[in-house]
DNA sequence: AGGGGGATCAACCGATCGGTTGATCCCCCT
DNA sequence: AGGGGGATCAACCGATCGGTTGATCCCCCT
C-alpha cells in the first residue's frame, strides 16, 4: 500500500462523469493521507492507467461508456494488478453488484456515502479488507445462502407431462418406456426431473402435486 | 323313473292354489305317460307326500303359504328323496330362482309354458336332466360368470383414506406406519385393499383415482 | 351362536423404484 | 464458438413396494 511513500494512499479515479471526478478529487486532495494519481473516463482507460501508474486503490464506477467497470475489474484481476478496486456507484440495487465482486472488486460503496465513510472504505480497501455498503452486504449474504438461485423452473416439459400421465395410470417404468418408445433409463431421468420440479419424493406424491396444480385431471 | 310301471311317469303336484292344481291335473291326466299320484297344497305336505308316495317328479310352486317351496326342496334333498323336483312358478325374476336350484331342484319352468314344453320338461326332469326356462338359464349363466357378485364396495374406510393421504404426500410405508402408529404390515394390507377398491395398480394410480373421485384434494 | 367386515400383525420374496454417475445429441441463444 | 436445456441412454445398487399366506381381535347384525 505504498506506506513507504509518506504514508499516503495513492488513488486513481475512474468515472465517465467529469463532475463526479472533480467532486471526488475535491474531497480527497485536501484530506490527509490520499494522493490522486489520475483520472480515467472509461474502463479501458482505467485499466491502462492503473497498470502504468500502479495506484494503491482504484475508485471505479461501474457504468461507463468506454468499457464497463466490471470488465475493467476483471481485466485488472487477470493481469494481476496490485491495485485494489473500490466500486463506487449510485445504485445499490445494481445488477452488476455481484459480477463486480466476482470479478475481483475489494469493496463496494454508494456515492452518497459520507466523507468519513469514504475515507474509511479507501483505507480498508488499501489494506485488502472488504468493504461493502449495508444493502450490498445483505444482498451478498442472501445470494450466498441460496447459491446460484436460478429461479427454478417449475414447468414440466411436454415429455415430462406425458411420463407423468402414464404414472398416474399405474404404469411401471418399463411400461412407460414401451408406450413412449424410449428406454427405461430415459423414463427414470424424466421422473427424477419431475420429482425435482414438483418437490415430490416419489411417483405417488408427484401425481398428487400434479392434480393439485391442475397439471393432471 | 318307474319305467317298469307301464312306462308312465308318476307325479306329485304341489301348489297352494286349487285352480292351478286342477289345471295341471287336467292337462297331465289325459296325456300319455303321466300319472298324477296326488296333490299337496303346501311345502310341508309336499315333503310328507313325496316321501310316502315316491313320485318320479314333483311339480313344485315356490310361493306357498304352508311351507315354502325352497325349504321343501331342501328338505327332500336332505332326506335323499328319489323324486326330481321341477319348479313351476309365475315369475322368472323370482329371487328364489337361484336358491331353489341350489336347494336341489332339477328344473325351473314358468307356468305360462306351452303344454308340450311342460311335457318335455317333466320327461327331462324324470331322467335327471336339467331344464330351465330361457330367462332363468341366462340369469344362471350371469350369476355363475360373476360369482357371488357382491356389489363390490368401493368406499374407502376412514383408515384407508388416512393411509392414502400419507401416500399422496410421498410417505413410504414405513413412514406411514410410524405416523399412524401401526405396523408396516398393516399399512400394506390397507394399501392392497385400497388398490382393489380403486382399481389401481400401485400407489401412484391410487392417488390419481382418488383425486378424480374427489377422495383427495 | 355364527358370519362378515374392519383393523391389526408376521414373514417371505421377486419386481420395481429412486438415486448416482457419466455420457451423447440436438437446438437455441448469445 | 461456447453454454444451457431438453431428450436420450447405460450401468449399478440399496431401498421399497406389491403380493401372498395365514392369523388374531373386535364389533355389529342376524
Coordinates of C-alpha atoms (C1' of nucleotides) in Angstrom, one line a residue:
Chain A
X1 CA 0.0 0.0 0.0
X2 CA 2.9 2.3 -0.6
X3 CA 3.0 3.1 3.0
X4 CA 6.7 3.9 2.5
X5 CA 5.6 6.8 0.2
X6 CA 5.0 9.1 3.1
X7 CA 2.1 7.0 4.5
X8 CA -0.2 8.3 1.7
X9 CA -2.6 6.1 -0.2
X10 CA -2.3 6.6 -4.0
X11 CA -5.6 6.7 -5.9
X12 CA -7.0 6.5 -9.4
X13 CA -10.5 7.8 -10.1
X14 CA -12.4 6.1 -12.9
X15 CA -15.8 7.6 -13.8
X16 CA -17.2 8.9 -17.1
X17 CA -18.8 12.0 -15.4
X18 CA -16.3 14.9 -15.0
X19 CA -18.4 16.3 -12.3
X20 CA -18.1 13.2 -10.2
X21 CA -14.3 13.0 -10.9
X22 CA -13.9 16.6 -9.8
X23 CA -16.0 16.1 -6.7
X24 CA -14.0 13.1 -5.6
X25 CA -10.7 14.8 -6.2
X26 CA -12.0 17.9 -4.3
X27 CA -12.8 15.7 -1.4
X28 CA -9.7 13.6 -1.4
X29 CA -6.8 16.0 -2.2
X30 CA -7.3 18.2 0.8
X31 CA -7.5 15.2 3.1
X32 CA -4.5 13.8 4.8
X33 CA -3.1 10.5 3.5
X34 CA -4.6 10.5 0.0
X35 CA -2.9 11.2 -3.3
X36 CA -4.8 11.2 -6.5
X37 CA -2.5 10.0 -9.3
X38 CA -5.0 10.5 -12.1
X39 CA -8.5 10.2 -13.6
X40 CA -9.9 7.9 -16.2
X41 CA -13.2 8.4 -18.0
X42 CA -13.7 4.8 -19.1
X43 CA -13.0 1.2 -18.3
X44 CA -10.4 0.7 -20.9
X45 CA -8.5 3.9 -20.0
X46 CA -8.8 2.9 -16.3
X47 CA -7.0 -0.4 -17.0
X48 CA -4.3 1.2 -19.0
X49 CA -3.7 3.9 -16.3
X50 CA -3.8 1.5 -13.4
X51 CA -1.2 -0.7 -15.0
X52 CA 1.0 2.3 -15.8
X53 CA 0.6 4.3 -12.5
X54 CA 0.2 1.4 -10.1
X55 CA -2.1 3.2 -7.6
X56 CA -3.0 1.6 -4.2
X57 CA -6.7 1.9 -4.9
X58 CA -8.9 2.5 -7.9
X59 CA -12.2 4.2 -7.3
X60 CA -14.3 2.7 -10.0
X61 CA -17.7 3.5 -11.3
X62 CA -19.5 0.6 -13.0
X63 CA -21.5 2.4 -15.6
X64 CA -19.1 3.9 -18.0
X65 CA -19.5 4.4 -21.7
X66 CA -16.0 3.4 -22.8
X67 CA -15.6 0.0 -21.3
X68 CA -17.7 -1.2 -18.4
X69 CA -16.4 -1.2 -14.9
X70 CA -16.9 -4.9 -14.4
X71 CA -14.9 -5.7 -17.5
X72 CA -12.2 -3.4 -16.3
X73 CA -12.1 -5.1 -12.9
X74 CA -11.9 -8.5 -14.5
X75 CA -9.1 -7.4 -16.7
X76 CA -7.1 -6.0 -13.8
X77 CA -7.6 -9.2 -11.9
X78 CA -6.5 -11.2 -14.9
X79 CA -3.4 -9.1 -15.3
X80 CA -2.5 -9.5 -11.6
X81 CA -2.6 -5.7 -10.9
X82 CA -1.6 -4.8 -7.4
X83 CA -4.3 -2.1 -7.1
X84 CA -7.4 -2.8 -5.1
X85 CA -10.6 -1.8 -6.7
X86 CA -13.3 0.1 -4.7
X87 CA -16.5 0.2 -6.6
X88 CA -18.4 3.5 -6.3
X89 CA -21.9 3.6 -7.8
X90 CA -25.2 5.3 -7.5
X91 CA -27.3 2.3 -7.1
X92 CA -27.1 -0.5 -4.5
X93 CA -29.6 -2.5 -6.4
X94 CA -27.4 -2.6 -9.4
X95 CA -27.4 -6.0 -11.1
X96 CA -23.6 -5.5 -11.5
X97 CA -23.0 -5.7 -7.8
X98 CA -22.3 -9.4 -7.7
X99 CA -20.5 -9.6 -11.0
X100 CA -18.2 -6.7 -9.9
X101 CA -17.3 -8.6 -6.7
X102 CA -16.9 -11.8 -8.5
X103 CA -14.6 -10.0 -11.0
X104 CA -12.4 -9.1 -8.1
X105 CA -13.6 -5.8 -6.5
X106 CA -12.4 -5.4 -3.0
X107 CA -15.2 -3.1 -1.9
X108 CA -18.5 -1.7 -3.0
X109 CA -19.7 1.7 -1.8
X110 CA -22.5 4.0 -2.7
X111 CA -21.7 7.5 -4.0
X112 CA -24.0 9.0 -1.3
X113 CA -21.6 7.7 1.4
X114 CA -20.5 10.3 3.9
X115 CA -17.0 11.7 3.5
X116 CA -15.7 9.8 6.5
X117 CA -17.2 6.6 5.3
X118 CA -15.4 7.1 2.0
X119 CA -12.1 7.7 3.7
X120 CA -12.5 4.6 5.9
X121 CA -13.5 2.5 2.9
X122 CA -10.5 3.6 0.9
X123 CA -8.1 2.8 3.8
X124 CA -9.8 -0.6 4.3
X125 CA -9.6 -1.3 0.6
X126 CA -5.9 -0.3 0.6
X127 CA -5.3 -2.9 3.2
X128 CA -7.2 -5.5 1.3
X129 CA -10.1 -5.6 3.6
X130 CA -13.5 -6.0 2.1
X131 CA -15.9 -3.1 2.5
X132 CA -19.5 -3.3 1.5
X133 CA -22.4 -0.9 1.9
X134 CA -25.0 -2.4 4.2
X135 CA -27.5 -3.1 1.4
X136 CA -24.9 -4.8 -0.8
X137 CA -23.7 -6.8 2.1
X138 CA -27.2 -8.2 2.8
X139 CA -27.7 -9.0 -0.8
X140 CA -24.5 -10.9 -0.8
X141 CA -25.4 -12.9 2.2
X142 CA -28.7 -13.8 0.6
X143 CA -27.0 -14.8 -2.6
X144 CA -24.6 -17.0 -0.8
X145 CA -27.2 -18.7 1.3
X146 CA -29.2 -19.7 -1.7
X147 CA -26.4 -20.4 -4.2
X148 CA -26.9 -19.5 -7.8
X149 CA -30.6 -19.1 -7.1
X150 CA -31.7 -20.0 -10.6
X151 CA -35.4 -19.2 -10.2
X152 CA -36.1 -22.9 -10.5
X153 CA -38.3 -23.6 -13.4
X154 CA -41.3 -25.5 -12.1
X155 CA -42.8 -26.1 -15.5
X156 CA -42.9 -29.6 -16.7
X157 CA -41.8 -30.2 -20.2
X158 CA -44.3 -31.8 -22.6
X159 CA -42.4 -35.1 -22.4
X160 CA -42.4 -35.0 -18.6
X161 CA -46.1 -34.5 -18.6
X162 CA -46.5 -37.5 -20.9
X163 CA -44.5 -39.6 -18.5
X164 CA -46.5 -38.3 -15.5
X165 CA -49.7 -39.2 -17.2
X166 CA -48.6 -42.7 -17.6
X167 CA -47.5 -42.8 -14.0
X168 CA -51.0 -41.7 -12.9
X169 CA -52.4 -44.6 -14.8
X170 CA -50.3 -47.0 -12.8
X171 CA -47.8 -47.8 -15.5
X172 CA -44.4 -49.1 -14.4
X173 CA -41.2 -47.5 -15.8
X174 CA -40.9 -50.4 -18.2
X175 CA -44.4 -49.9 -19.5
X176 CA -43.9 -46.2 -19.9
X177 CA -40.8 -46.8 -21.8
X178 CA -42.6 -49.1 -24.2
X179 CA -45.5 -46.8 -24.7
X180 CA -43.4 -43.7 -25.3
X181 CA -40.8 -45.6 -27.4
X182 CA -37.9 -44.7 -25.1
X183 CA -35.7 -46.6 -22.7
X184 CA -36.3 -47.2 -19.1
X185 CA -33.3 -45.1 -18.3
X186 CA -34.8 -42.1 -20.0
X187 CA -38.1 -42.7 -18.1
X188 CA -36.2 -42.6 -14.9
X189 CA -34.3 -39.5 -15.9
X190 CA -37.6 -37.8 -16.6
X191 CA -39.1 -38.9 -13.3
X192 CA -36.2 -37.5 -11.3
X193 CA -36.6 -34.2 -13.1
X194 CA -40.3 -34.3 -12.3
X195 CA -39.7 -35.0 -8.7
X196 CA -37.4 -32.1 -8.5
X197 CA -39.8 -29.7 -10.2
X198 CA -42.8 -30.8 -8.3
X199 CA -41.0 -31.2 -5.0
X200 CA -42.2 -34.7 -4.7
X201 CA -40.4 -37.7 -3.2
X202 CA -41.9 -40.4 -5.3
X203 CA -44.4 -41.1 -8.1
X204 CA -47.4 -41.1 -5.8
X205 CA -46.5 -37.6 -4.4
X206 CA -45.8 -36.4 -7.9
X207 CA -49.3 -37.4 -9.0
X208 CA -50.8 -35.7 -6.0
X209 CA -49.0 -32.4 -6.7
X210 CA -49.8 -32.6 -10.4
X211 CA -53.5 -32.9 -9.6
X212 CA -53.4 -30.0 -7.1
X213 CA -51.6 -27.8 -9.7
X214 CA -54.0 -28.8 -12.4
X215 CA -51.3 -30.5 -14.5
X216 CA -53.3 -33.7 -14.4
X217 CA -57.1 -34.2 -14.2
Chain B
X1 CA -88.1 -93.4 -13.1
X2 CA -90.6 -96.2 -12.7
X3 CA -90.3 -97.0 -16.3
X4 CA -91.3 -100.5 -15.3
X5 CA -94.7 -99.3 -14.2
X6 CA -96.1 -99.2 -17.7
X7 CA -93.6 -96.6 -18.9
X8 CA -95.5 -93.9 -17.1
X9 CA -94.0 -91.0 -15.1
X10 CA -95.6 -90.6 -11.7
X11 CA -96.2 -87.1 -10.5
X12 CA -97.0 -85.1 -7.4
X13 CA -98.4 -81.6 -7.7
X14 CA -97.6 -79.1 -5.0
X15 CA -99.3 -75.7 -5.2
X16 CA -101.4 -73.8 -2.8
X17 CA -103.8 -72.7 -5.5
X18 CA -106.6 -75.3 -6.2
X19 CA -107.2 -73.7 -9.6
X20 CA -103.5 -74.4 -10.6
X21 CA -103.6 -77.9 -9.2
X22 CA -106.8 -78.7 -11.2
X23 CA -105.4 -77.1 -14.3
X24 CA -102.2 -79.2 -14.1
X25 CA -104.1 -82.3 -13.4
X26 CA -106.4 -81.6 -16.3
X27 CA -103.5 -81.3 -18.6
X28 CA -101.5 -84.2 -17.4
X29 CA -104.1 -87.0 -16.8
X30 CA -105.3 -87.2 -20.3
X31 CA -101.8 -87.2 -21.7
X32 CA -100.0 -90.4 -22.4
X33 CA -97.2 -91.4 -19.9
X34 CA -98.1 -89.3 -16.9
X35 CA -99.8 -90.5 -13.7
X36 CA -100.7 -87.9 -11.0
X37 CA -100.3 -89.6 -7.7
X38 CA -101.6 -86.7 -5.6
X39 CA -101.7 -83.0 -4.8
X40 CA -100.2 -81.0 -1.9
X41 CA -101.2 -77.5 -1.0
X42 CA -98.1 -76.6 0.9
X43 CA -94.4 -77.3 1.3
X44 CA -94.7 -79.4 4.4
X45 CA -97.4 -81.5 3.0
X46 CA -95.4 -81.9 -0.3
X47 CA -92.5 -83.3 1.6
X48 CA -94.6 -85.7 3.5
X49 CA -96.5 -86.9 0.4
X50 CA -93.3 -87.2 -1.6
X51 CA -91.6 -89.4 0.9
X52 CA -94.7 -91.6 1.2
X53 CA -95.7 -91.8 -2.4
X54 CA -92.3 -91.7 -4.0
X55 CA -93.2 -90.0 -7.3
X56 CA -90.8 -89.7 -10.2
X57 CA -91.3 -85.9 -10.4
X58 CA -92.7 -83.2 -8.1
X59 CA -94.1 -80.2 -9.7
X60 CA -93.4 -77.6 -7.1
X61 CA -94.6 -74.0 -6.8
X62 CA -92.2 -71.8 -4.8
X63 CA -94.7 -69.5 -3.1
X64 CA -96.9 -71.4 -0.9
X65 CA -98.4 -70.5 2.4
X66 CA -97.8 -73.7 4.3
X67 CA -94.0 -74.2 4.0
X68 CA -92.1 -72.5 1.2
X69 CA -91.1 -74.4 -1.9
X70 CA -87.4 -73.8 -1.4
X71 CA -87.5 -75.2 2.1
X72 CA -89.4 -78.2 0.9
X73 CA -86.8 -78.9 -1.9
X74 CA -84.0 -78.5 0.6
X75 CA -85.7 -81.0 2.9
X76 CA -86.3 -83.5 0.2
X77 CA -82.6 -83.3 -0.8
X78 CA -81.6 -83.7 2.8
X79 CA -83.7 -86.8 3.1
X80 CA -82.3 -88.2 -0.1
X81 CA -85.7 -88.5 -1.8
X82 CA -85.6 -90.1 -5.2
X83 CA -88.1 -87.7 -6.7
X84 CA -86.9 -84.9 -9.0
X85 CA -88.3 -81.5 -8.4
X86 CA -89.4 -79.4 -11.3
X87 CA -90.1 -75.9 -10.1
X88 CA -93.2 -74.2 -11.7
X89 CA -93.6 -70.6 -10.9
X90 CA -95.2 -67.5 -12.3
X91 CA -92.2 -65.2 -12.3
X92 CA -88.8 -65.8 -13.9
X93 CA -87.4 -62.9 -12.0
X94 CA -88.2 -64.6 -8.7
X95 CA -85.5 -64.1 -6.2
X96 CA -86.0 -67.7 -5.2
X97 CA -84.7 -69.0 -8.6
X98 CA -81.2 -69.5 -7.5
X99 CA -82.0 -70.7 -4.0
X100 CA -84.4 -73.3 -5.5
X101 CA -81.7 -74.6 -7.8
X102 CA -79.1 -74.5 -5.0
X103 CA -81.6 -76.4 -2.8
X104 CA -81.7 -79.2 -5.4
X105 CA -84.4 -78.5 -8.0
X106 CA -83.8 -80.3 -11.2
X107 CA -85.6 -77.9 -13.4
X108 CA -87.2 -74.5 -13.4
X109 CA -90.2 -73.7 -15.6
X110 CA -92.7 -70.8 -15.9
X111 CA -96.3 -71.5 -15.6
X112 CA -97.0 -69.9 -18.9
X113 CA -95.0 -72.6 -20.6
X114 CA -96.8 -74.3 -23.5
X115 CA -98.3 -77.8 -22.9
X116 CA -95.6 -79.6 -24.9
X117 CA -92.9 -77.6 -23.2
X118 CA -94.3 -78.8 -19.9
X119 CA -94.4 -82.4 -21.1
X120 CA -90.8 -82.2 -22.3
X121 CA -89.6 -80.6 -19.1
X122 CA -91.3 -83.3 -17.0
X123 CA -89.7 -86.1 -19.0
X124 CA -86.3 -84.4 -18.9
X125 CA -86.6 -83.9 -15.1
X126 CA -87.6 -87.6 -14.7
X127 CA -84.4 -88.5 -16.3
X128 CA -82.4 -86.2 -14.2
X129 CA -81.7 -83.7 -16.9
X130 CA -81.8 -80.0 -16.0
X131 CA -84.4 -78.0 -17.6
X132 CA -84.5 -74.2 -17.3
X133 CA -86.6 -71.6 -18.9
X134 CA -84.5 -69.3 -21.1
X135 CA -84.7 -66.3 -18.8
X136 CA -83.7 -68.4 -15.8
X137 CA -80.9 -70.0 -17.8
X138 CA -79.4 -66.7 -18.7
X139 CA -79.7 -65.4 -15.2
X140 CA -77.9 -68.5 -14.0
X141 CA -75.1 -68.1 -16.5
X142 CA -74.6 -64.5 -15.5
X143 CA -74.6 -65.5 -11.8
X144 CA -72.0 -68.1 -12.5
X145 CA -69.9 -65.8 -14.6
X146 CA -69.7 -63.2 -11.8
X147 CA -69.7 -65.4 -8.8
X148 CA -71.4 -64.1 -5.7
X149 CA -71.4 -60.6 -7.4
X150 CA -71.2 -58.8 -4.1
X151 CA -71.7 -55.3 -5.5
X152 CA -68.1 -54.6 -4.5
X153 CA -68.0 -51.8 -2.0
X154 CA -65.9 -49.0 -3.5
X155 CA -66.0 -46.9 -0.4
X156 CA -62.6 -46.5 1.3
X157 CA -62.7 -46.8 5.1
X158 CA -61.6 -43.9 7.2
X159 CA -58.4 -45.7 8.0
X160 CA -57.8 -46.4 4.3
X161 CA -58.3 -42.7 3.5
X162 CA -55.7 -41.8 6.2
X163 CA -53.2 -44.1 4.6
X164 CA -53.9 -42.8 1.1
X165 CA -53.4 -39.2 2.3
X166 CA -50.0 -40.1 3.5
X167 CA -49.2 -41.9 0.3
X168 CA -50.2 -38.7 -1.6
X169 CA -47.6 -36.8 0.5
X170 CA -44.9 -39.2 -0.6
X171 CA -44.6 -41.1 2.6
X172 CA -43.1 -44.6 2.5
X173 CA -44.9 -47.5 4.1
X174 CA -42.5 -47.2 7.0
X175 CA -43.3 -43.6 7.5
X176 CA -47.0 -44.1 7.2
X177 CA -46.7 -46.9 9.9
X178 CA -44.9 -44.5 12.2
X179 CA -47.3 -41.7 11.7
X180 CA -50.4 -43.8 12.2
X181 CA -48.9 -45.9 15.0
X182 CA -49.4 -49.2 13.2
X183 CA -47.0 -51.7 11.7
X184 CA -45.8 -51.7 8.1
X185 CA -47.7 -55.0 7.6
X186 CA -50.9 -53.2 8.4
X187 CA -50.1 -50.4 6.0
X188 CA -49.5 -52.8 3.2
X189 CA -52.8 -54.6 4.0
X190 CA -54.6 -51.3 3.8
X191 CA -52.9 -50.4 0.5
X192 CA -53.8 -53.7 -1.1
X193 CA -57.4 -53.1 -0.1
X194 CA -57.2 -49.6 -1.5
X195 CA -55.8 -50.8 -4.8
X196 CA -58.7 -53.2 -5.0
X197 CA -61.4 -50.7 -4.3
X198 CA -59.9 -48.0 -6.6
X199 CA -58.9 -50.4 -9.3
X200 CA -55.4 -49.1 -9.1
X201 CA -52.2 -51.0 -9.7
X202 CA -49.9 -49.0 -7.4
X203 CA -49.8 -46.0 -5.1
X204 CA -49.4 -43.5 -7.9
X205 CA -52.5 -44.8 -9.7
X206 CA -54.4 -44.9 -6.4
X207 CA -53.6 -41.3 -5.8
X208 CA -54.8 -40.4 -9.3
X209 CA -58.1 -42.2 -8.9
X210 CA -58.6 -40.7 -5.5
X211 CA -58.2 -37.2 -6.9
X212 CA -60.6 -37.9 -9.8
X213 CA -63.2 -39.2 -7.4
X214 CA -62.8 -36.4 -5.0
X215 CA -61.5 -38.6 -2.2
X216 CA -58.4 -36.5 -2.1
X217 CA -57.8 -32.8 -2.9
Chain C
dA1 C1' -74.1 -68.5 18.0
dG2 C1' -72.2 -67.8 13.9
dG3 C1' -70.8 -64.8 9.9
dG4 C1' -68.9 -60.6 7.8
dG5 C1' -66.1 -56.6 7.8
dG6 C1' -62.5 -53.6 9.6
dA7 C1' -58.2 -53.3 11.7
dT8 C1' -54.2 -55.4 13.1
dC9 C1' -49.7 -58.2 12.5
dA10 C1' -45.8 -61.5 10.7
dA11 C1' -42.8 -63.5 7.3
dC12 C1' -41.3 -64.1 2.9
dC13 C1' -39.8 -62.8 -1.9
dG14 C1' -39.4 -61.3 -6.6
dA15 C1' -40.1 -56.9 -9.0
dT16 C1' -39.7 -52.2 -9.3
dC17 C1' -38.1 -47.9 -7.8
dG18 C1' -35.2 -44.0 -6.8
dG19 C1' -30.6 -42.2 -6.9
dT20 C1' -26.0 -41.7 -8.8
dT21 C1' -22.5 -41.2 -12.3
dG22 C1' -21.3 -40.3 -16.7
dA23 C1' -22.3 -39.7 -21.4
dT24 C1' -24.3 -38.2 -26.3
dC25 C1' -27.0 -35.4 -29.4
dC26 C1' -29.7 -31.5 -30.8
dC27 C1' -31.4 -26.9 -30.7
dC28 C1' -31.4 -22.2 -29.5
dC29 C1' -29.4 -18.0 -27.8
dT30 C1' -25.6 -15.1 -27.1
Chain D
dA1 C1' -17.9 -20.7 -30.5
dG2 C1' -19.4 -21.8 -26.4
dG3 C1' -23.2 -22.5 -22.9
dG4 C1' -27.7 -24.1 -21.3
dG5 C1' -31.7 -27.0 -21.6
dG6 C1' -34.2 -30.9 -23.2
dA7 C1' -34.1 -35.6 -24.5
dT8 C1' -31.8 -39.7 -24.8
dC9 C1' -29.2 -43.9 -22.9
dA10 C1' -26.2 -47.3 -19.8
dA11 C1' -24.9 -49.5 -15.6
dC12 C1' -25.0 -50.1 -10.9
dC13 C1' -27.2 -50.7 -6.2
dG14 C1' -29.6 -50.4 -1.9
dA15 C1' -34.4 -49.5 -0.5
dT16 C1' -39.0 -50.0 -1.0
dC17 C1' -43.0 -52.0 -2.9
dG18 C1' -46.7 -55.2 -4.1
dG19 C1' -48.4 -59.7 -3.4
dT20 C1' -49.2 -64.0 -0.8
dT21 C1' -50.3 -66.8 3.1
dG22 C1' -52.0 -67.2 7.4
dA23 C1' -53.5 -65.3 11.7
dT24 C1' -55.9 -62.6 15.7
dC25 C1' -59.2 -59.4 17.7
dC26 C1' -63.3 -56.7 17.9
dC27 C1' -67.8 -55.1 16.6
dC28 C1' -72.2 -55.5 14.6
dC29 C1' -76.0 -57.9 12.7
dT30 C1' -78.8 -61.8 12.2

